[in-house]
Structures are given as C-alpha cells and as structure tokens.
Coordinates of C-alpha atoms and ligand atoms in Angstrom, one line a residue:
X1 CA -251.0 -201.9 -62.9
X2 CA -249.0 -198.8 -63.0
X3 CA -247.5 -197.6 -59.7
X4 CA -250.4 -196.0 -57.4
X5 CA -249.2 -192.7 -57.0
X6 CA -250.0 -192.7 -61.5
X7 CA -253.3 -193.3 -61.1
X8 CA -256.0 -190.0 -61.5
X9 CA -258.8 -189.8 -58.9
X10 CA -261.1 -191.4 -61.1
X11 CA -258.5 -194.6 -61.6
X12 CA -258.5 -194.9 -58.5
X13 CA -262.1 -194.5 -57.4
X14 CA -262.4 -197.9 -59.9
X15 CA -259.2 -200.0 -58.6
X16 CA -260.5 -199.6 -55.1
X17 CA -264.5 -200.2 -56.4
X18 CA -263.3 -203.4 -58.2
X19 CA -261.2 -204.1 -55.2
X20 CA -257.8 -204.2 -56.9
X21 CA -256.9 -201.9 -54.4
X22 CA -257.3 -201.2 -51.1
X23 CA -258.3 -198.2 -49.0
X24 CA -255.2 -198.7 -46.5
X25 CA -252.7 -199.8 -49.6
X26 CA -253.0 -196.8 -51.2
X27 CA -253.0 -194.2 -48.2
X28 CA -249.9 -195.6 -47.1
X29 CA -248.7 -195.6 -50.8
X30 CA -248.7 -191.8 -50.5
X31 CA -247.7 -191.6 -47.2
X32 CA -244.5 -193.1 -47.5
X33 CA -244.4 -190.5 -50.4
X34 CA -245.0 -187.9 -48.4
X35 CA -242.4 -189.2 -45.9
X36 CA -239.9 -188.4 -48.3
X37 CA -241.0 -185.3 -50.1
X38 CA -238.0 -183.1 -50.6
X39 CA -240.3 -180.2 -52.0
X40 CA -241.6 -178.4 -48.5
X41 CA -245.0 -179.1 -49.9
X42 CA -246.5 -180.7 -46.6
X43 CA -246.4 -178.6 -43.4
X44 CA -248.7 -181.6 -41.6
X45 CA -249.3 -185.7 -41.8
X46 CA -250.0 -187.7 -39.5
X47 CA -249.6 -191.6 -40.4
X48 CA -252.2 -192.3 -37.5
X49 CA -255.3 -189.9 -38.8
X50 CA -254.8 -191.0 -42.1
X51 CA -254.8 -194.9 -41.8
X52 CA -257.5 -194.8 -39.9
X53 CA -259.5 -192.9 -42.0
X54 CA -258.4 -195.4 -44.7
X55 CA -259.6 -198.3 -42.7
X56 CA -263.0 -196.8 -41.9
X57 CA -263.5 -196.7 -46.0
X58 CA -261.9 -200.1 -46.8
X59 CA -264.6 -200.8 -44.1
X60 CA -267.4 -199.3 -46.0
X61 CA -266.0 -200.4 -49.3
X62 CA -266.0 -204.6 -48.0
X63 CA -270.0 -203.6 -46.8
X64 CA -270.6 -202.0 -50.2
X65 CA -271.9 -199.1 -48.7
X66 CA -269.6 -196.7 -51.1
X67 CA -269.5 -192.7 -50.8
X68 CA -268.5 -191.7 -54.9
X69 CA -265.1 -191.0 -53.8
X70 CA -264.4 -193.8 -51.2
X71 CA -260.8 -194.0 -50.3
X72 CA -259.6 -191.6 -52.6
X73 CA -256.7 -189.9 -50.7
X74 CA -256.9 -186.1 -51.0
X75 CA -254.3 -183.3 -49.0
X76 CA -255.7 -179.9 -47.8
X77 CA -254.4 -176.7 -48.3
X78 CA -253.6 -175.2 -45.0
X79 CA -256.2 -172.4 -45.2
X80 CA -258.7 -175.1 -44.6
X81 CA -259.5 -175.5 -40.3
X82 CA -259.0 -179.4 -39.5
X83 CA -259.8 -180.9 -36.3
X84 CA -257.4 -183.8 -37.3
X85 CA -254.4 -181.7 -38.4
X86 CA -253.1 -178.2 -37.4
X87 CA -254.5 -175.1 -39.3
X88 CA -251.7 -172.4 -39.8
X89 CA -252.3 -170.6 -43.0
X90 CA -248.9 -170.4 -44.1
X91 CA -248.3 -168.2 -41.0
X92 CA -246.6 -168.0 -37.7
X93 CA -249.8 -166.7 -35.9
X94 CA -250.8 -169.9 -36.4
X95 CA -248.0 -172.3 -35.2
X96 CA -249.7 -175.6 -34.1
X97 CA -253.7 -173.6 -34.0
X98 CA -255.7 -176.7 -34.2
X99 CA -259.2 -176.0 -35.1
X100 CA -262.5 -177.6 -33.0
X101 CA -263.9 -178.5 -36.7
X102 CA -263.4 -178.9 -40.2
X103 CA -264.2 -176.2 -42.6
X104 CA -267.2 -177.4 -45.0
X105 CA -265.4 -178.6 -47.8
X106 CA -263.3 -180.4 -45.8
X107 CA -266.0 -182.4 -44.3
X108 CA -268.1 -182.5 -47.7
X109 CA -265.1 -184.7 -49.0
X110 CA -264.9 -187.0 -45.6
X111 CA -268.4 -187.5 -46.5
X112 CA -267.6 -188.3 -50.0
X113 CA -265.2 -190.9 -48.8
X114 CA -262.1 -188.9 -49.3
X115 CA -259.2 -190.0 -47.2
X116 CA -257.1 -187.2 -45.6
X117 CA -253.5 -187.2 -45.7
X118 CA -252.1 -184.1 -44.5
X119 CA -252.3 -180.4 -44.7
X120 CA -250.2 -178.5 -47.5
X121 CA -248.1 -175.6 -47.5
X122 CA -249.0 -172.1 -49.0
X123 CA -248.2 -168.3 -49.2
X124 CA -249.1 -167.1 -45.5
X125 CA -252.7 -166.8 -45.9
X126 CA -253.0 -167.1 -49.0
X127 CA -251.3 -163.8 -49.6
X128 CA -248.6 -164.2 -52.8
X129 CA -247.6 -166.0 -56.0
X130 CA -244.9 -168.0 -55.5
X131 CA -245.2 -169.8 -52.2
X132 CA -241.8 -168.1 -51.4
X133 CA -243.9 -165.9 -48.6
X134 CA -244.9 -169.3 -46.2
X135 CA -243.3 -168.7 -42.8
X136 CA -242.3 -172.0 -42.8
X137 CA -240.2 -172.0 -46.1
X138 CA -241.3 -171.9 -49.7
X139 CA -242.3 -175.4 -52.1
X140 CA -239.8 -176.0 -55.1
X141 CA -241.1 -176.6 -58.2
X142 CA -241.2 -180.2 -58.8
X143 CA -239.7 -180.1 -62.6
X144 CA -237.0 -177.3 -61.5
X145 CA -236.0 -176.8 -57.9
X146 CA -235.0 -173.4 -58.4
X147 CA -238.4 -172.3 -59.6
X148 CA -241.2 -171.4 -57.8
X149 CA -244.4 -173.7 -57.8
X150 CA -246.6 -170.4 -58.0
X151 CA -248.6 -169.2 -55.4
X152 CA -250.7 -169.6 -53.2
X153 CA -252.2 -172.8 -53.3
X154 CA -248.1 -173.9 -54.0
X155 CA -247.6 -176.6 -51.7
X156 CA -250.9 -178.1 -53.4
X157 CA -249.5 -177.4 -56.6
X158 CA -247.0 -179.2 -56.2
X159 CA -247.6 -182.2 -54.2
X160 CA -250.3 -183.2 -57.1
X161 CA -247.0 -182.6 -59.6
X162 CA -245.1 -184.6 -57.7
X163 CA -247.9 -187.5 -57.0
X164 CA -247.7 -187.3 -52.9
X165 CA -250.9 -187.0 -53.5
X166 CA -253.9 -187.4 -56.7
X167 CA -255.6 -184.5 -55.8
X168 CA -255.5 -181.7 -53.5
X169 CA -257.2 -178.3 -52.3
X170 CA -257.2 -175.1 -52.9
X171 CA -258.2 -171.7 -52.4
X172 CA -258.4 -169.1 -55.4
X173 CA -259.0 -165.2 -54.5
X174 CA -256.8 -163.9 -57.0
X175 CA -255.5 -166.7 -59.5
X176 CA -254.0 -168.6 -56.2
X177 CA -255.0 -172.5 -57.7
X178 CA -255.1 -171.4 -61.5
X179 CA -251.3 -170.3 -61.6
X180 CA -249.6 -172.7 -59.1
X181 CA -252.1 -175.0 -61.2
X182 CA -249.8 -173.6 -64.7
X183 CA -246.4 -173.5 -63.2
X184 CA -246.6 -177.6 -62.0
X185 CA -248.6 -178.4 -64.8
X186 CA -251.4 -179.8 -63.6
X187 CA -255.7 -178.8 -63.7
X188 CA -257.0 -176.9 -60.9
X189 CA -260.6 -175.2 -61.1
X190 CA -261.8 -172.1 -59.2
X191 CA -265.6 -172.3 -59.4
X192 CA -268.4 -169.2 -59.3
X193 CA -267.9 -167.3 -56.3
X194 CA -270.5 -169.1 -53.9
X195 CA -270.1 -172.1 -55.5
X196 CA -268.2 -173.8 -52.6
X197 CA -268.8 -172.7 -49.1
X198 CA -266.2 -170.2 -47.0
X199 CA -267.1 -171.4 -44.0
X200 CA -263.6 -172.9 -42.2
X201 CA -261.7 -170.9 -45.0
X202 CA -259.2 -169.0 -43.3
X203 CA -260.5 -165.7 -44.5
X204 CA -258.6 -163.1 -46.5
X205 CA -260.1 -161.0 -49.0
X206 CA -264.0 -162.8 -48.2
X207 CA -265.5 -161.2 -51.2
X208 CA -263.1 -163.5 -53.6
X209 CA -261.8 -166.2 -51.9
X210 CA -263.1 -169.2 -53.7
X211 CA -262.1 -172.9 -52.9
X212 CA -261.8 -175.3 -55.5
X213 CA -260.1 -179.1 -56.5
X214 CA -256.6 -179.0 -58.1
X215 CA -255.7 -182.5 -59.8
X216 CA -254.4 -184.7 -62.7
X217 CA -257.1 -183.5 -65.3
X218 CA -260.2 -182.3 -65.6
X219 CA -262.3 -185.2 -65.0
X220 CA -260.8 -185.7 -61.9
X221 CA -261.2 -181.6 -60.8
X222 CA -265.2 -182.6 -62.3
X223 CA -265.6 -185.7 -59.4
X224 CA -264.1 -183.6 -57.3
X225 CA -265.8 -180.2 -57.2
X226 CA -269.0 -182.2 -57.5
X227 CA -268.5 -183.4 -53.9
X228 CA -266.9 -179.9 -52.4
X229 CA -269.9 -177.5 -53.8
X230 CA -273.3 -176.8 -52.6
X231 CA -275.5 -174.5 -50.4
X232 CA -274.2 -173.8 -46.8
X233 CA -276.5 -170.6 -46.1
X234 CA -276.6 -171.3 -42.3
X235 CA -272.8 -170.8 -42.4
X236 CA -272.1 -169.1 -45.4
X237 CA -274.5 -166.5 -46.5
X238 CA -272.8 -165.4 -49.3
X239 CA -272.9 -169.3 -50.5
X240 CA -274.9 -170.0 -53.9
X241 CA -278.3 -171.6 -52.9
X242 CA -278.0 -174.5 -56.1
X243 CA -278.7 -178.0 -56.8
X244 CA -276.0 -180.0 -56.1
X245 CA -274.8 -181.0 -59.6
X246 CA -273.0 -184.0 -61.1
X247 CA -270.0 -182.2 -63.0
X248 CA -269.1 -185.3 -64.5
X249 CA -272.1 -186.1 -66.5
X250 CA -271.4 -183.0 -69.0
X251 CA -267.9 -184.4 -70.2
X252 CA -268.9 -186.0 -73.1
X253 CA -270.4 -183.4 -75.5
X254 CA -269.3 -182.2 -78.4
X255 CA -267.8 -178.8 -78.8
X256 CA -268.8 -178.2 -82.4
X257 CA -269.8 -174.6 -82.5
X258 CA -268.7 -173.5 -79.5
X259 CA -267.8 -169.8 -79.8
X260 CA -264.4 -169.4 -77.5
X261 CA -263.4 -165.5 -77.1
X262 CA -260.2 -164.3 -77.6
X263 CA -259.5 -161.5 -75.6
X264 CA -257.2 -159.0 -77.7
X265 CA -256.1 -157.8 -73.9
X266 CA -254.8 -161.3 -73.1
X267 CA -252.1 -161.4 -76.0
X268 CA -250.2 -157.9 -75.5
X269 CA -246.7 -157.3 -75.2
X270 CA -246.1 -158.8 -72.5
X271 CA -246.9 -162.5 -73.0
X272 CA -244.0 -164.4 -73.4
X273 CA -243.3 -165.9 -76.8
X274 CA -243.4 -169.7 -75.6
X275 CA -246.7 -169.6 -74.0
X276 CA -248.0 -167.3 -77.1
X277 CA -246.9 -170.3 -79.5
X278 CA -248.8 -173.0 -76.7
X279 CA -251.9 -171.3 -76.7
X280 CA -251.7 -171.0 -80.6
X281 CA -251.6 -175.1 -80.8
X282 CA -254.0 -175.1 -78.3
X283 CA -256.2 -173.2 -80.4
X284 CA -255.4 -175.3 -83.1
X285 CA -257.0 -178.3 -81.0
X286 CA -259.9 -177.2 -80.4
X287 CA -260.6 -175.5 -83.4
X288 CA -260.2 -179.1 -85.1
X289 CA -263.2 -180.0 -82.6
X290 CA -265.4 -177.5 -84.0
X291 CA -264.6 -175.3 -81.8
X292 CA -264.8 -171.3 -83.1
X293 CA -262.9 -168.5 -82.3
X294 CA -264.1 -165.3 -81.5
X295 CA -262.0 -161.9 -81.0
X296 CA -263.3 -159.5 -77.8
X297 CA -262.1 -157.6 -75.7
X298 CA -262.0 -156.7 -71.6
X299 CA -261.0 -153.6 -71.9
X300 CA -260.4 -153.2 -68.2
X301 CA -257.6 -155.8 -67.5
X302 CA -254.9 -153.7 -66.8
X303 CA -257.1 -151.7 -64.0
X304 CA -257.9 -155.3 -62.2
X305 CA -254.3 -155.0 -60.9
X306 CA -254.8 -151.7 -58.6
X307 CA -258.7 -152.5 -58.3
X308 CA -257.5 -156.0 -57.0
X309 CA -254.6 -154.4 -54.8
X310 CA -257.1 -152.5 -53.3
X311 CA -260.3 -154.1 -52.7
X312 CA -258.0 -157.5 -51.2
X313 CA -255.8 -155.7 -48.8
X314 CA -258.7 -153.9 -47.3
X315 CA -260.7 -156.7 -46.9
X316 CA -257.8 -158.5 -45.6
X317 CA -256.7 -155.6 -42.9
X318 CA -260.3 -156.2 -41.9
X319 CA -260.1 -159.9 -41.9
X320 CA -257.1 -160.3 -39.8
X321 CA -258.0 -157.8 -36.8
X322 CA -259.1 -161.1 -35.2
X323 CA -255.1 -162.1 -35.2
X324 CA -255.0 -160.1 -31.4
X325 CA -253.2 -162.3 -29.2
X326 CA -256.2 -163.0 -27.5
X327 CA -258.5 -165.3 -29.5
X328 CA -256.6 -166.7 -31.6
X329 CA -252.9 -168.1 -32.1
X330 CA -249.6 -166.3 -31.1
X331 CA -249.7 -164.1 -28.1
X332 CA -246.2 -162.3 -27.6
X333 CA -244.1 -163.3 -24.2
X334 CA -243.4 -160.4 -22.7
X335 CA -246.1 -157.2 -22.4
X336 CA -247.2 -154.4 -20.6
X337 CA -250.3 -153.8 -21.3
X338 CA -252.8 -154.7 -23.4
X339 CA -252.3 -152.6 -26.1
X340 CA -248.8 -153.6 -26.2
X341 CA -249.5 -157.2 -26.0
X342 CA -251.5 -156.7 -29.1
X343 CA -249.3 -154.7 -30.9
X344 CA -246.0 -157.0 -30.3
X345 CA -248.1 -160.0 -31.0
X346 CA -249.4 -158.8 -34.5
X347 CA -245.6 -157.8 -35.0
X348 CA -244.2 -160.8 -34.2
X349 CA -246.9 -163.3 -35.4
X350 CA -247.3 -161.6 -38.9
X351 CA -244.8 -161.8 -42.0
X352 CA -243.9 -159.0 -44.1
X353 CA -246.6 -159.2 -46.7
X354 CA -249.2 -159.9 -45.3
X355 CA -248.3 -156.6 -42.6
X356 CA -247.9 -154.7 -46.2
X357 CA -251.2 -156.0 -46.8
X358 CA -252.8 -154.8 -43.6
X359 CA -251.4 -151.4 -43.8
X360 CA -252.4 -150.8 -47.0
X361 CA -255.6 -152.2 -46.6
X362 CA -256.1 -149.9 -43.5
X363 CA -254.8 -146.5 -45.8
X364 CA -257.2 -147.4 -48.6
X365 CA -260.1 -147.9 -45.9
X366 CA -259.1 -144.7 -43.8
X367 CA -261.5 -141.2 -43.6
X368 CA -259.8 -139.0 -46.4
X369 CA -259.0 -141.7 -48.7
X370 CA -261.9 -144.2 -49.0
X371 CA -263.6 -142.2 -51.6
X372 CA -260.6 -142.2 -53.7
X373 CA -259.6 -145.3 -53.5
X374 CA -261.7 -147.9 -52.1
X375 CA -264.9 -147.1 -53.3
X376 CA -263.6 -145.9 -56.8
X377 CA -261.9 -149.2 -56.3
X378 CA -265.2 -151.0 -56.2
X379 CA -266.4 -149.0 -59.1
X380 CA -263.9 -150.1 -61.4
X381 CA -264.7 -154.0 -60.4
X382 CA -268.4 -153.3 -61.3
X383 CA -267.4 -152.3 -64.5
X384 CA -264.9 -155.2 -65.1
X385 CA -267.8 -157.5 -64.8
X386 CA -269.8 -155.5 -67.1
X387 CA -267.2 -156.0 -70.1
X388 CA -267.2 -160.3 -69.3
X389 CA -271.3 -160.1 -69.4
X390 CA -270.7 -157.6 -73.0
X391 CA -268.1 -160.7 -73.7
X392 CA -270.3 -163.1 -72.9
X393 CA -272.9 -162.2 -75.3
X394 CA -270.5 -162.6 -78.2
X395 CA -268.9 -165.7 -76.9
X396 CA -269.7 -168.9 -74.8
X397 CA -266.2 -168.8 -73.3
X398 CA -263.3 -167.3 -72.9
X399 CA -259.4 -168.3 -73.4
X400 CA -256.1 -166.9 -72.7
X401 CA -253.7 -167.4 -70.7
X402 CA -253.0 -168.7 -66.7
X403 CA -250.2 -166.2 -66.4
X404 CA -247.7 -163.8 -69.1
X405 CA -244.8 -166.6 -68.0
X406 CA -243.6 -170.1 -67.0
X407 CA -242.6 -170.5 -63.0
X408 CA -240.1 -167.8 -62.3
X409 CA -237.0 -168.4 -60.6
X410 CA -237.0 -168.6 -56.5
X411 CA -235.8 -165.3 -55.1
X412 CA -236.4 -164.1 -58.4
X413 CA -238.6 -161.1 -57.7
X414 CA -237.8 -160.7 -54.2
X415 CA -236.4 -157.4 -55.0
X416 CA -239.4 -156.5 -56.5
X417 CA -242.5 -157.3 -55.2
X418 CA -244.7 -155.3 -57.8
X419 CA -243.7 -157.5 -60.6
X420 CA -245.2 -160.3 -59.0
X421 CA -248.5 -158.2 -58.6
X422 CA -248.4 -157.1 -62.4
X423 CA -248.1 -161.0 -62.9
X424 CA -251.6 -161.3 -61.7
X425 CA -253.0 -159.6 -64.4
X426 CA -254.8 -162.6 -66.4
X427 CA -256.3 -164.1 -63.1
X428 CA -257.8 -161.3 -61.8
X429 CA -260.3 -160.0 -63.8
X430 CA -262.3 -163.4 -63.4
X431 CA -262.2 -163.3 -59.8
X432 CA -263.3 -159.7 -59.5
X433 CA -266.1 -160.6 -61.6
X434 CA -267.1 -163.7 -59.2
X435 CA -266.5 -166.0 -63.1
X436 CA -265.8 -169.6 -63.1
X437 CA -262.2 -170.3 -64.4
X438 CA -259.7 -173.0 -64.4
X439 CA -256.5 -173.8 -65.8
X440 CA -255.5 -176.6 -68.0
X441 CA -251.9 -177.8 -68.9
X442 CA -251.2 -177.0 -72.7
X443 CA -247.6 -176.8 -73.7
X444 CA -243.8 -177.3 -72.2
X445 CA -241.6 -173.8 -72.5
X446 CA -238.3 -175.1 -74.6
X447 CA -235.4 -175.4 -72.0
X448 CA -232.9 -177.1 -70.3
X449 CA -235.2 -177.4 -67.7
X450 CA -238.4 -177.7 -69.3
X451 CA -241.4 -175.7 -67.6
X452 CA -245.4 -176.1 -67.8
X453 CA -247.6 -174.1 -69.8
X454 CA -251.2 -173.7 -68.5
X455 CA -254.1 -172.2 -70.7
X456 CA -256.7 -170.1 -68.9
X457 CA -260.7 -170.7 -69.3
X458 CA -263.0 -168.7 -68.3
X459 CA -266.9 -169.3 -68.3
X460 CA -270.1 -167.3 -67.0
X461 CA -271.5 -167.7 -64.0
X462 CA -272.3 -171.2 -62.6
X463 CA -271.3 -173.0 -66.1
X464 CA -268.0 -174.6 -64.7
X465 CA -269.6 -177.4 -66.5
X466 CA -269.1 -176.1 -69.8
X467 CA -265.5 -175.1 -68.6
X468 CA -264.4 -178.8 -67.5
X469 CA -266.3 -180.2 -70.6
X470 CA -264.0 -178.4 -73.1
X471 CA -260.7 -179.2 -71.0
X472 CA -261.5 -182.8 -71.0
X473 CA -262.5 -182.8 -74.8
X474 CA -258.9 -181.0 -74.9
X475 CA -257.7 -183.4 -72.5
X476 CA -258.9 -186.2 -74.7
X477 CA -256.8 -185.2 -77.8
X478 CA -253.4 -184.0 -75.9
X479 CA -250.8 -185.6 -73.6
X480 CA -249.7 -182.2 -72.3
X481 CA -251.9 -183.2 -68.3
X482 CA -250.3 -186.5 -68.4
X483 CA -246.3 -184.8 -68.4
X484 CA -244.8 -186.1 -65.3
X485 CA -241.7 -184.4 -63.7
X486 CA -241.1 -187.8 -62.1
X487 CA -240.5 -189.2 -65.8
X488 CA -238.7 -186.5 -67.4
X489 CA -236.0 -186.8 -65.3
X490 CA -236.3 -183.3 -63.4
X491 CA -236.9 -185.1 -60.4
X492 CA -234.0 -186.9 -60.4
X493 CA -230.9 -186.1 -58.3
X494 CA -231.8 -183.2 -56.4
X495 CA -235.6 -184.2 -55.4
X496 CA -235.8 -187.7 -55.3
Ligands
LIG501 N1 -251.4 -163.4 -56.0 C1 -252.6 -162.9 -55.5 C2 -252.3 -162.3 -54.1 O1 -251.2 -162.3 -53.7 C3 -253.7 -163.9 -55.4 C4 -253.6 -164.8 -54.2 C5 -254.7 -165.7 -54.0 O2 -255.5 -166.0 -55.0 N2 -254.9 -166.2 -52.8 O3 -253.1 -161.7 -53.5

C-alpha cells in the first residue's frame, strides 16, 4: 500500500472498512505529520483529542457499527467553534477562546465518523487572500515557500497540499476555499448559500459565508459535503430546508451534451497567459466527453468587486461589534472606563484589515451614505444574479477561471492591498449570487518553481451535484489533482 498520508478520503474510508487500516494508525500517521509541518498551517492539535477520537471509531469499526466516514481524519479551519480545540479566527481577539460547542458542521462530521486532528490557520476571520493577514503568521505554499497558499481558507489549503491531512474545512464568502483551493492545487467546493449551516461559523459577512469540504478530488469533496450539509433551521434560519442528499451517487453520468458557458467576462485582459492555455486544454477534455461549449456573458463582473467591498465590510463592521472586551476574547489590561476599555480592546485585539474592514463597513452603513452606497450596493448584487439566472438559461454551467493568476509571491502585494481585492474578481460574482462553485486543479504554470492552476465551476442553485459530477468525469481523464508537491521535489530542502 502506498504511504497513508497518499490515500484520498474515499481510499481510506475502504482500507479502514476492510480493516487494512486502523482508526488509531492512521490519525497518528498524520499527527506525526503535523508534528513536523514547516508550513504554519496548524495553529492547534492536540495528540490527546485526536487519538481518542480515533479509538472511539476503531471501536465502532471492530463492532461494525460504521458512520460513512468512520475514522477518516479531517482538520478544521479555525473559523469553526470547537469544544476540543481553541477557536481564534486567525485573530488575536481570540488567543486561546475555546468555545462550549462545536459549530454544526463540525459535529455533522463527528457524527459521520470523521476524526479531528486540529484546527488550521487562516486570514484573521476570514478576511484576505493570501493567508499573509493571520495574526499568528501566514502558511507557505507547499510547492514554493515564498508564495502564498491563497486566502482565507490557507492553512486548509495547504495542509491538504501537503498531506498533514486528506481533507479539511473551509469557509468561502468571497472565493476563500475556491482560490487557496487553485494556488495548492487541490479540489475545494463552496456549496449554495444555505446549503451547509452557519451556525458555530465565526461570522463575517453572514449573508455569504458558506462552509464547504476542501480535499484530494472531487469524489472525496462529494463524501464529504454529503455529511456537512443539511437543514439546521432551529440554529440557522437562513439554512436551506433540503433532503439530505448522497453527492456521491451522481458521479458516474455521462456529460454528453452538457452545455458549459463561457463567460466572455472571464477571459479579458487580464488573465494571465498560463492559466488561459490551462483552461483551453481543459476545454479540450471535456469537449472530448461530449461536453459543449457555449459563449455568455455576466456582464456585471467587474462591479462584484466594489458591490462585494461593500456589502462584506458592512456586514462585517456589524458582525464584530460583539468583539467588546466583555463577552468575548481579549479585554485590554489597563482602562478607565468602560468606553475606554472597549475602545483599547478592539485596538489592540484587532489587525489592520479587518479594522479597515470595520471602518469601512461602518462609512458605507452610516446616515448620509447608505443610500449611495450600501443599498445601491445591494442593488447591483440583485442584478448580478439576474445575469447567472439569463446565463443559466443558455447553459447548464458555467467555466472560467479560480483566479487571473497562479499564487503570488509573499509580501508581494503588501504595498497594495487593492490588487489583492481586484484579484477577487472571478470568485465573487458566484457568491453574491448565493451559486454553487468549486475549483478543480487543471494545469501547472511553466516555471522554476512550478505553480497550480485551478479551473472555476459554477452551477445553479442547489446542483453542486452536477458541478462534482463533471470534475470527477474531468478528474477521471487528467492527472492534474493527483500532482503532489511532496513528489516534485518542491518540498524538499526548505519544507521537509
Ligand atoms: N478575499 C475575500 C475577502 O478578503 C474573500 C474572503 C473569503 O471568502 N472569506 O474578503
């Protein structure tokens, strides 16, 4: 057998069903992985939590009384509360915060027999692209240490990458597991807003935040989301109120016929030339499947950048008025009174972006400027998802790509934050809209260091089914999700 830390979620959901592995082999497998990871993409594990989770499932394995995912190991983004492991979001507000329960995907996966190993590292909630804004230090790339894993859902990103874990977490309001998901090359799936409950999501921007599975491939992200979705009205009432559905039984159908749109506002200027040429052989792929494609157009892309800088920032200044000092997390030492204690402990427990954040989600929100902004703000999304449902009627779904580039370099656009904004502009449109949309690794960029490529779909509402069925008909025919940066020699040296 190959070494553990190869094997997908579904590999190993059969190794520890036909008992050639065991529950406690494999958690501390990865642990001892994890004991060594060089990459900053743990901020938590503890040996103790995990093990005995592990033993508790090789328990319920030797009984035969198996959940679908019993003693697969799985991390959590730190976004997620835990009663097992601290909760920080990426933020110093939340230094050592442990939480009195575990958010509902969390505990949907316990249930479905998931081991946990740890929590995982991520722009300080959730706010960023590159995982550089974490206040406890940024992930590396695991096939370049001086890139970025993307952002937020980095730390995820990358510890599936690097196999110190087969699957992991994530949280998606603007693009945050589809482009960490591109820059490490591996699969990550943001489902239909609702699809997965909020509830024990550290919130920021609630009317987008969307969790969802990031792993090896797309079967595995299909086993996975089946056991993190479902209704949770009394806790989340903005949670869809579906069956739960078996993702994994709609992976074997043929894509003949299949119309895929081609959105002429996905291709402009300024897509860079390498992941223009990977999306062209990916469209070769799946044409040879039968699949057709169809131009349209979403004519409102380049507006989901200011609509999306808006609408988050003022949901998040609203969000994060709970940070007080009092409830929850850091209070400052030394205070006056109590507006001061407020005030220094917001200063002191809050990085730089996420204060930007606040501020200019507070300005956008204030008397005088809410009509101009805000609500012309949520205007503009309307109409955003008004050109997918016109696309959708020409199209089943959609293609482009994750992001204009490969992983840029860390520190790269320090200087200038906006750049990283503008580099949202493919990911946002489908989480204004509330769409389905998931990233699947299609191509290498050509250089010393060699970078993934990740190619964006993008389905209507509640067919993530459709989505996952064409990447793992794509998956079937390309080698591009099995690329390892632990065997092309990136790792070497400096990470390993
Ligand atoms: N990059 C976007 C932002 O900074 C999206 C982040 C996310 O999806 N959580 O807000």
């Amino acid at each position: 057998m190959s070494d553990i830390h190869n094997l997908s979620v579904a590999e190993l959901s059969t190794a520890l069903r036909n008992k050639s592995l065991g529950a406690v082999e494999i958690a501390q497998h990865f642990l001892n992985r994890i004991a060594q990871d060089k990459l900053g993409s743990f901020l938590s594990y503890s040996p103790e939590v995990t093990l005995k989770a592990a033993k508790a499932s090789q328990e319920r394995i030797n009984q035969n009384q198996l959940a679908p995912l019993e003693g697969v190991p799985i991390a959590h983004k730190d976004v997620f509360v835990t009663k097992d492991f601290p909760s920080t979001a990426g933020s110093k507000m939340l230094v050592n915060y442990k939480s009195s329960f575990d958010a509902t995907i969390v505990s949907k996966l316990a249930l479905a027999g998931c081991v946990p190993l740890g929590k995982l590292n991520c722009d300080e909630f959730a706010m960023g692209s590159s995982n550089e804004n974490s206040a406890f230090g940024p992930v590396l790339n695991p096939w370049d240490s001086k890139a970025v894993p993307g952002g937020s859902s980095g730390g995820s990103a990358a510890a599936v990458s690097a196999q110190l874990t087969p699957a992991a977490t994530g949280t998606d309001t603007g693009g945050s597991i589809r482009q960490p998901a591109s820059f490490c090359g591996i699969t990550g799936i943001k489902p239909t807003y609702g699809r997965a409950s909020r509830y024990g999501m550290i919130a920021y921007a609630s009317s987008l935040d969307q969790a969802g599975p990031m792993a090896k491939d797309a079967m595995d992200c299909a086993l996975l989301l089946g056991a993190m979705c479902g209704p949770d009205l009394d806790r989340d009432s903005t949670s869809l109120d579906l069956p739960l559905e078996d993702f994994t039984a709609h992976l074997n159908q043929s894509i003949k016929g299949l119309r895929i749109g081609l959105p002429n506002e996905f291709f402009g200027e300024g897509l860079d030339g390498q992941v223009r040429l990977a999306l062209e052989q990916a469209q070769s792929v799946l044409t040879d499947l039968g699949a057709q494609f169809v131009p349209i157009s979403l004519p409102k892309t380049e507006l989901s950048i200011p609509v999306y800088y808006i609408i988050a920032p003022a949901e998040a200044s609203s969000n994060l008025s709970r940070f007080d000092g009092v409830r929850y997390g850091h209070r400052a030492k030394e205070y006056s009174d109590l507006m001061e204690m407020y005030k220094k402990s917001r200063a002191e427990g809050f990085g730089a972006e996420v204060k930007k954040r606040i501020m200019t989600g507070a300005y956008v929100l204030s008397h005088g400027y809410y009509d101009a902004y805000y609500l012309q703000a949520q205007k503009i999304r309307r109409m955003i998802a008004e050109d997918f449902k016109l696309a959708f009627s020409k199209c089943d779904l959609i293609m482009g790509p994750v992001a204009p580039s490969t992983a840029w370099g860390l520190g790269e656009k320090t200087a200038d934050p906006l750049s990283s904004y503008l580099a949202d502009i493919f990911t946002l449109p489908a989480s204004l809209a509330g769409l389905p949309a998931m990233s699947v690794p299609c191509g290498m960029s050509k250089a010393a260091k060699p970078l993934p490529i990740g190619m964006q779909l993008i389905g209507n509402y509640v067919q993530e089914s459709k989505l996952l069925n064409v990447a793992h008909q794509y998956q079937l025919q390309t080698q591009w999700h099995k690329m390892s940066p632990l065997t092309s020699g990136n790792m070497s040296g400096d990470l390993e």
